[in-house]
Short mmCIF file of C-alpha atoms and ligand atoms in Angstrom, two decimals:
data_model
loop_
_atom_site.label_atom_id
_atom_site.label_comp_id
_atom_site.label_asym_id
_atom_site.label_seq_id
_atom_site.Cartn_x
_atom_site.Cartn_y
_atom_site.Cartn_z
CA UNK A 2 -7.30 -1.57 -0.89
CA UNK A 3 -7.12 -4.61 -3.01
CA UNK A 4 -8.41 -4.83 -6.58
CA UNK A 5 -9.59 -8.31 -7.43
CA UNK A 6 -9.44 -8.91 -11.19
CA UNK A 7 -11.97 -11.29 -12.96
CA UNK A 8 -10.98 -14.96 -13.53
CA UNK A 9 -9.15 -14.88 -16.78
CA UNK A 10 -8.52 -11.17 -16.94
CA UNK A 11 -5.49 -10.54 -19.31
CA UNK A 12 -2.18 -8.97 -18.92
CA UNK A 13 -3.35 -5.89 -20.71
CA UNK A 14 -6.22 -5.18 -18.38
CA UNK A 15 -3.95 -5.80 -15.40
CA UNK A 16 -1.40 -3.25 -16.82
CA UNK A 17 -4.15 -0.75 -17.50
CA UNK A 18 -5.16 -0.73 -13.81
CA UNK A 19 -1.50 -0.64 -12.74
CA UNK A 20 -0.94 2.42 -14.85
CA UNK A 21 -3.91 4.31 -13.37
CA UNK A 22 -2.40 3.45 -9.90
CA UNK A 23 1.15 4.63 -10.72
CA UNK A 24 -0.18 7.69 -12.38
CA UNK A 25 -1.85 8.56 -9.11
CA UNK A 26 1.54 8.10 -7.16
CA UNK A 27 0.31 4.87 -5.60
CA UNK A 28 2.41 1.78 -5.01
CA UNK A 29 1.35 -1.54 -6.82
CA UNK A 30 1.70 -5.05 -5.45
CA UNK A 31 0.43 -7.92 -7.78
CA UNK A 32 -0.29 -11.30 -6.59
CA UNK A 33 -1.04 -13.89 -9.32
CA UNK A 34 -3.11 -16.43 -7.51
CA UNK A 35 -4.56 -19.58 -8.92
CA UNK A 36 -8.12 -18.21 -8.72
CA UNK A 37 -7.61 -14.51 -9.46
CA UNK A 38 -4.98 -11.87 -9.85
CA UNK A 39 -5.20 -9.43 -6.98
CA UNK A 40 -3.59 -5.97 -7.22
CA UNK A 41 -2.65 -4.37 -3.86
CA UNK A 42 -2.89 -0.51 -3.66
CA UNK A 43 -0.18 0.89 -1.50
CA UNK A 44 -0.47 4.38 -0.30
CA UNK A 45 -3.29 6.98 0.41
CA UNK A 46 -6.26 5.83 -1.53
CA UNK A 47 -7.86 9.21 -1.39
CA UNK A 48 -5.62 9.99 -4.47
CA UNK A 49 -8.08 8.05 -6.36
CA UNK A 50 -10.97 10.13 -5.56
CA UNK A 51 -13.11 10.34 -8.75
CA UNK A 52 -11.63 7.23 -10.31
CA UNK A 53 -13.99 4.30 -10.89
CA UNK A 54 -11.68 1.33 -10.92
CA UNK A 55 -14.67 -1.04 -10.73
CA UNK A 56 -15.69 0.16 -14.14
CA UNK A 57 -12.40 -0.78 -15.78
CA UNK A 58 -12.15 -3.90 -18.09
CA UNK A 59 -11.27 -7.07 -16.29
CA UNK A 60 -11.85 -5.58 -12.83
CA UNK A 61 -14.21 -7.64 -10.59
CA UNK A 62 -14.18 -5.65 -7.32
CA UNK A 63 -12.28 -3.27 -5.10
CA UNK A 64 -12.13 -4.33 -1.55
CA UNK A 65 -10.76 -2.10 1.31
CA UNK A 66 -8.05 -3.65 3.68
CA UNK A 67 -9.38 -2.66 7.04
CA UNK A 68 -6.09 -3.17 9.10
CA UNK A 69 -3.16 -0.80 9.54
CA UNK A 70 -0.92 -3.41 7.92
CA UNK A 71 -1.51 -3.85 4.18
CA UNK A 72 1.53 -5.58 2.69
CA UNK A 73 1.70 -8.00 5.64
CA UNK A 74 -2.14 -8.85 5.38
CA UNK A 75 -3.59 -11.99 4.02
CA UNK A 76 -5.86 -10.27 1.63
CA UNK A 77 -2.97 -8.79 -0.46
CA UNK A 78 -1.55 -12.22 -1.06
CA UNK A 79 -4.23 -14.96 -0.26
CA UNK A 80 -1.99 -17.76 -1.31
CA UNK A 81 0.54 -16.85 1.35
CA UNK A 82 3.99 -15.90 0.82
CA UNK A 83 7.28 -18.08 0.87
CA UNK A 84 10.61 -16.62 1.86
CA UNK A 85 13.79 -17.81 0.11
CA UNK A 86 16.95 -17.84 1.92
CA UNK A 87 19.50 -19.14 -0.67
CA UNK A 88 18.12 -22.55 -1.61
CA UNK A 89 16.05 -22.81 1.45
CA UNK A 90 12.37 -21.95 1.29
CA UNK A 91 10.41 -21.04 4.33
CA UNK A 92 6.58 -21.20 4.16
CA UNK A 93 6.37 -24.21 1.76
CA UNK A 94 5.77 -27.88 2.54
CA UNK A 95 9.16 -28.32 4.30
CA UNK A 96 9.61 -26.99 7.68
CA UNK A 97 12.59 -24.62 8.23
CA UNK A 98 14.62 -26.13 11.05
CA UNK A 99 16.95 -23.52 12.68
CA UNK A 100 19.13 -24.46 15.67
CA UNK A 101 22.20 -23.47 17.50
CA UNK A 102 23.41 -21.83 20.80
CA UNK A 103 21.96 -18.78 22.27
CA UNK A 104 25.22 -17.03 21.83
CA UNK A 105 28.38 -17.65 20.03
CA UNK A 106 30.99 -18.18 22.63
CA UNK A 107 34.01 -19.59 21.02
CA UNK A 108 35.18 -21.20 17.80
CA UNK A 109 35.05 -24.71 19.28
CA UNK A 110 31.61 -24.21 20.72
CA UNK A 111 30.01 -23.00 17.60
CA UNK A 112 31.66 -25.53 15.39
CA UNK A 113 30.53 -28.31 17.65
CA UNK A 114 27.02 -26.90 17.76
CA UNK A 115 27.07 -26.52 13.86
CA UNK A 116 28.05 -30.06 13.47
CA UNK A 117 25.51 -31.33 15.86
CA UNK A 118 22.49 -29.58 14.52
CA UNK A 119 23.57 -30.27 10.76
CA UNK A 120 23.85 -33.90 11.63
CA UNK A 121 20.33 -33.83 13.14
CA UNK A 122 19.00 -32.35 9.98
CA UNK A 123 18.84 -28.57 10.54
CA UNK A 124 19.23 -26.18 7.64
CA UNK A 125 19.98 -22.94 9.66
CA UNK A 126 22.62 -22.24 12.26
CA UNK A 127 21.56 -19.72 14.93
CA UNK A 128 23.68 -17.87 17.40
CA UNK A 129 23.70 -14.56 18.92
CA UNK A 130 26.75 -12.35 18.22
CA UNK A 131 25.25 -9.31 19.50
CA UNK A 132 23.12 -10.06 22.60
CA UNK A 133 20.65 -7.40 23.82
CA UNK A 134 20.38 -8.65 27.45
CA UNK A 135 17.97 -7.48 30.00
CA UNK A 136 20.94 -6.69 32.38
CA UNK A 137 23.82 -4.52 31.38
CA UNK A 138 26.21 -6.67 33.30
CA UNK A 139 25.19 -10.02 31.42
CA UNK A 140 27.31 -11.27 28.60
CA UNK A 141 26.63 -9.11 25.61
CA UNK A 142 28.05 -11.42 22.92
CA UNK A 143 31.27 -11.60 20.82
CA UNK A 144 30.06 -9.07 18.22
CA UNK A 145 31.68 -9.05 14.79
CA UNK A 146 34.14 -11.82 15.93
CA UNK A 147 31.01 -13.80 16.62
CA UNK A 148 29.53 -13.19 13.24
CA UNK A 149 32.85 -14.30 11.68
CA UNK A 150 32.75 -17.61 13.74
CA UNK A 151 29.21 -18.23 12.85
CA UNK A 152 29.96 -17.91 9.15
CA UNK A 153 32.91 -20.17 9.21
CA UNK A 154 30.88 -22.81 11.16
CA UNK A 155 28.10 -22.66 8.74
CA UNK A 156 30.22 -22.83 5.55
CA UNK A 157 32.16 -25.72 7.06
CA UNK A 158 28.84 -27.70 7.59
CA UNK A 159 26.51 -26.28 4.85
CA UNK A 160 24.13 -24.37 6.91
CA UNK A 161 22.73 -20.84 6.55
CA UNK A 162 23.08 -18.19 9.14
CA UNK A 163 20.50 -16.47 11.13
CA UNK A 164 21.70 -13.90 13.78
CA UNK A 165 20.41 -10.80 15.43
CA UNK A 166 21.09 -7.32 14.45
CA UNK A 167 20.57 -4.59 16.98
CA UNK A 168 21.51 -1.28 15.33
CA UNK A 169 20.93 0.56 12.11
CA UNK A 170 24.60 1.04 11.39
CA UNK A 171 25.39 -2.63 11.44
CA UNK A 172 23.54 -3.65 8.25
CA UNK A 173 26.51 -3.77 5.81
CA UNK A 174 28.87 -5.70 8.05
CA UNK A 175 26.20 -7.99 9.28
CA UNK A 176 25.09 -8.82 5.61
CA UNK A 177 28.52 -10.14 5.07
CA UNK A 178 28.30 -12.89 7.51
CA UNK A 179 24.42 -13.74 7.79
CA UNK A 180 21.94 -15.14 5.41
CA UNK A 181 19.06 -13.87 7.64
CA UNK A 182 18.73 -11.09 10.20
CA UNK A 183 16.86 -11.74 13.34
CA UNK A 184 15.12 -8.90 14.95
CA UNK A 185 14.90 -9.79 18.75
CA UNK A 186 11.72 -9.41 20.76
CA UNK A 187 13.13 -6.29 22.68
CA UNK A 188 13.52 -4.66 19.37
CA UNK A 189 10.37 -5.39 17.67
CA UNK A 190 9.24 -1.92 17.91
CA UNK A 191 12.55 -0.31 17.16
CA UNK A 192 11.10 1.33 14.11
CA UNK A 193 14.19 2.71 12.72
CA UNK A 194 15.85 -0.56 12.97
CA UNK A 195 13.02 -2.16 11.19
CA UNK A 196 13.32 0.24 8.35
CA UNK A 197 17.06 -0.24 8.27
CA UNK A 198 16.45 -4.16 7.80
CA UNK A 199 13.82 -3.29 5.25
CA UNK A 200 16.32 -1.33 3.27
CA UNK A 201 18.90 -4.02 3.48
CA UNK A 202 16.84 -6.32 1.42
CA UNK A 203 18.17 -9.34 3.59
CA UNK A 204 15.69 -11.86 4.62
CA UNK A 205 14.33 -11.05 8.23
CA UNK A 206 13.17 -13.20 11.16
CA UNK A 207 10.97 -10.86 13.08
CA UNK A 208 10.35 -12.02 16.71
CA UNK A 209 7.24 -11.16 18.55
CA UNK A 210 7.65 -8.59 21.17
CA UNK A 211 7.65 -9.74 24.74
CA UNK A 212 4.25 -8.04 25.43
CA UNK A 213 2.97 -7.38 21.85
CA UNK A 214 -0.39 -7.97 20.42
CA UNK A 215 -0.50 -9.80 17.07
CA UNK A 216 -1.64 -6.53 15.43
CA UNK A 217 1.52 -4.54 16.74
CA UNK A 218 3.46 -7.52 15.47
CA UNK A 219 2.12 -7.25 12.07
CA UNK A 220 2.43 -3.51 12.10
CA UNK A 221 6.24 -3.99 12.73
CA UNK A 222 6.43 -6.36 9.75
CA UNK A 223 4.77 -3.70 7.71
CA UNK A 224 7.62 -1.44 8.55
CA UNK A 225 10.12 -3.73 6.99
CA UNK A 226 7.90 -4.50 4.02
CA UNK A 227 7.11 -0.89 3.44
CA UNK A 228 10.79 -0.34 2.71
CA UNK A 229 10.52 -2.84 -0.23
CA UNK A 230 11.67 -6.07 1.58
CA UNK A 231 9.05 -8.76 1.70
CA UNK A 232 11.35 -11.45 2.86
CA UNK A 233 9.77 -11.43 6.35
CA UNK A 234 9.27 -14.46 8.59
CA UNK A 235 7.43 -14.12 11.82
CA UNK A 236 8.63 -15.96 14.94
CA UNK A 237 6.33 -16.56 18.02
CA UNK A 238 8.61 -16.74 21.04
CA UNK A 239 6.13 -16.57 23.93
CA UNK A 240 4.56 -13.56 25.46
CA UNK A 241 4.57 -12.45 29.08
CA UNK A 242 1.63 -13.41 31.25
CA UNK A 243 0.76 -14.05 34.87
CA UNK A 244 2.28 -17.65 34.60
CA UNK A 245 5.57 -18.27 36.20
CA UNK A 246 6.10 -21.88 35.56
CA UNK A 247 7.52 -21.08 32.26
CA UNK A 248 9.70 -18.23 31.26
CA UNK A 249 6.94 -16.98 28.81
CA UNK A 250 3.68 -18.39 27.71
CA UNK A 251 3.84 -19.80 24.12
CA UNK A 252 0.99 -18.23 22.40
CA UNK A 253 0.35 -21.21 20.18
CA UNK A 254 -2.87 -19.59 18.94
CA UNK A 255 -0.67 -17.07 17.09
CA UNK A 256 0.03 -19.68 14.42
CA UNK A 257 -3.58 -20.20 13.18
CA UNK A 258 -4.25 -16.43 13.73
CA UNK A 259 -1.35 -15.44 11.76
CA UNK A 260 -2.18 -17.84 8.99
CA UNK A 261 -5.70 -16.21 8.86
CA UNK A 262 -4.60 -12.51 8.83
CA UNK A 263 -1.29 -12.48 7.34
CA UNK A 264 0.56 -13.79 4.10
CA UNK A 265 3.73 -14.21 6.05
CA UNK A 266 5.31 -17.53 7.11
CA UNK A 267 5.35 -17.94 10.78
CA UNK A 268 7.89 -20.26 12.92
CA UNK A 269 7.94 -21.02 16.51
CA UNK A 270 10.72 -20.52 19.21
CA UNK A 271 9.94 -22.87 21.91
CA UNK A 272 13.15 -22.28 23.84
CA UNK A 273 12.57 -18.69 24.75
CA UNK A 274 8.82 -19.53 25.53
CA UNK A 275 9.50 -22.33 27.87
CA UNK A 276 12.75 -21.27 29.36
CA UNK A 277 13.30 -24.98 30.34
CA UNK A 278 14.90 -27.75 28.24
CA UNK A 279 12.29 -30.31 29.46
CA UNK A 280 9.38 -28.52 27.67
CA UNK A 281 10.96 -27.94 24.36
CA UNK A 282 10.10 -31.15 22.59
CA UNK A 283 6.36 -31.01 23.43
CA UNK A 284 5.99 -27.41 22.40
CA UNK A 285 7.91 -28.22 19.05
CA UNK A 286 5.51 -30.99 18.38
CA UNK A 287 2.47 -28.66 19.14
CA UNK A 288 3.87 -26.08 16.75
CA UNK A 289 4.44 -28.65 13.90
CA UNK A 290 0.98 -30.11 14.44
CA UNK A 291 -0.84 -26.69 14.29
CA UNK A 292 0.82 -25.47 10.98
CA UNK A 293 3.99 -23.56 12.03
CA UNK A 294 6.37 -23.18 9.08
CA UNK A 295 9.44 -24.07 11.15
CA UNK A 296 11.09 -24.00 14.43
CA UNK A 297 14.19 -22.21 15.93
CA UNK A 298 15.60 -24.01 18.93
CA UNK A 299 18.61 -23.37 21.22
CA UNK A 300 21.24 -26.14 21.00
CA UNK A 301 24.68 -26.10 22.88
CA UNK A 302 27.24 -28.62 23.06
CA UNK A 303 27.34 -28.19 26.94
CA UNK A 304 24.10 -26.43 28.02
CA UNK A 305 25.09 -26.25 31.63
CA UNK A 306 28.31 -24.28 30.59
CA UNK A 307 26.33 -21.85 28.41
CA UNK A 308 27.04 -18.12 29.11
CA UNK A 309 23.42 -17.25 28.50
CA UNK A 310 19.94 -19.08 28.55
CA UNK A 311 21.64 -22.25 30.02
CA UNK A 312 18.51 -23.78 31.33
CA UNK A 313 16.65 -23.87 27.88
CA UNK A 314 19.28 -25.11 25.73
CA UNK A 315 19.34 -28.82 24.40
CA UNK A 316 22.19 -30.98 23.87
CA UNK A 317 22.89 -32.05 20.07
CA UNK A 318 21.65 -35.47 20.99
CA UNK A 319 18.39 -34.16 22.45
CA UNK A 320 17.97 -32.15 19.49
CA UNK A 321 18.37 -35.02 17.19
CA UNK A 322 15.65 -36.86 19.16
CA UNK A 323 13.44 -33.84 19.00
CA UNK A 324 13.99 -33.62 15.23
CA UNK A 325 12.97 -37.28 14.72
CA UNK A 326 9.71 -36.64 16.60
CA UNK A 327 8.89 -33.41 14.76
CA UNK A 328 9.33 -35.45 11.50
CA UNK A 329 6.63 -37.84 12.62
CA UNK A 330 4.26 -35.01 13.42
CA UNK A 331 5.08 -33.02 10.13
CA UNK A 332 4.24 -36.15 8.02
CA UNK A 333 1.10 -36.60 9.85
CA UNK A 334 -0.06 -33.16 8.88
CA UNK A 335 1.22 -33.34 5.39
CA UNK A 336 4.58 -31.40 5.92
CA UNK A 337 8.12 -32.61 5.94
CA UNK A 338 11.40 -31.58 7.47
C1 PEP B 408 17.54 -15.17 21.15
O1 PEP B 408 17.03 -15.54 20.09
O2 PEP B 408 18.47 -15.51 21.58
C2 PEP B 408 16.85 -14.16 21.84
C3 PEP B 408 17.38 -13.23 22.61
O3 PEP B 408 15.60 -14.25 21.71
P1 PEP B 408 14.29 -13.15 21.98
O4 PEP B 408 14.53 -11.85 21.21
O5 PEP B 408 13.05 -13.77 21.57
O6 PEP B 408 14.31 -12.84 23.55
MN1 MN B 409 18.62 -17.21 23.97
#
């Protein structure tokens, strides 16, 4: 449920409502919008039986939230959230541009990738150190060594690190090297992992599951947020459909749907959606045009030598060209890169 305060309700009135909620063992989430303050009630609202909140001073109305996710809903924060990662803000006017190889493969490779994506204008360096692969015989990543290399390359170039975590017991080590944790598509419903990244407090990039509905995806975000970590950014990376021309089908509709239903920023990963480098630029432009808050794109100094996802990675030069085109579309829709 949300409690909408009257326009001009004062701090005393807001605090009085908050006290009633806390006295009933409920969690409180306050969103100070330009039109009104909205108080989100977190927990079992049957605890409020017999309490008439609408009679309290300053309260306009109480509105139930009809979805299973609450903190991730649009109702609780109608203005939308931004997520800060150091001095980078995701969800504001500027698109978050994340790029780098599928996997960290060597010091030289990640340094070259970092230098290339930085030069093009990216703010975040991506790269998998832990690779949950479909086949157990495929390259599984350089693990903690990979994290160290990522951190070094990012520090040398002034980028932020976003990298995947795959296990609950990794949080402390991973937090030493990453500015943002990625939860991969295969782990979107690994609920213990979601809770662990929630407790870590580190900003999270939550990829959509390969065959997950938007509602399941928002429920996954809710797992993270219910542990007190509101720094969640959603990432549409394509879903499995009957179509085989692309690796997955980019569900571009997810962008406006998420904007309507959720307060969380959403970025798009055209690389894993398309699976082919030739389609990445078109899909990136579509994402920028329809309101995505950023892009995460695979870039490798030598795509054809890549140990994973070779077909979909761009060269740094191709990325620079894409970046310039995205800038033009972003400007056309009132955003910037
Ligand atoms: C990745 O980002 O390299 C990756 C494995 O993505 P996804 O989890 O979306 O498949
Ligand atoms: Mn990949």
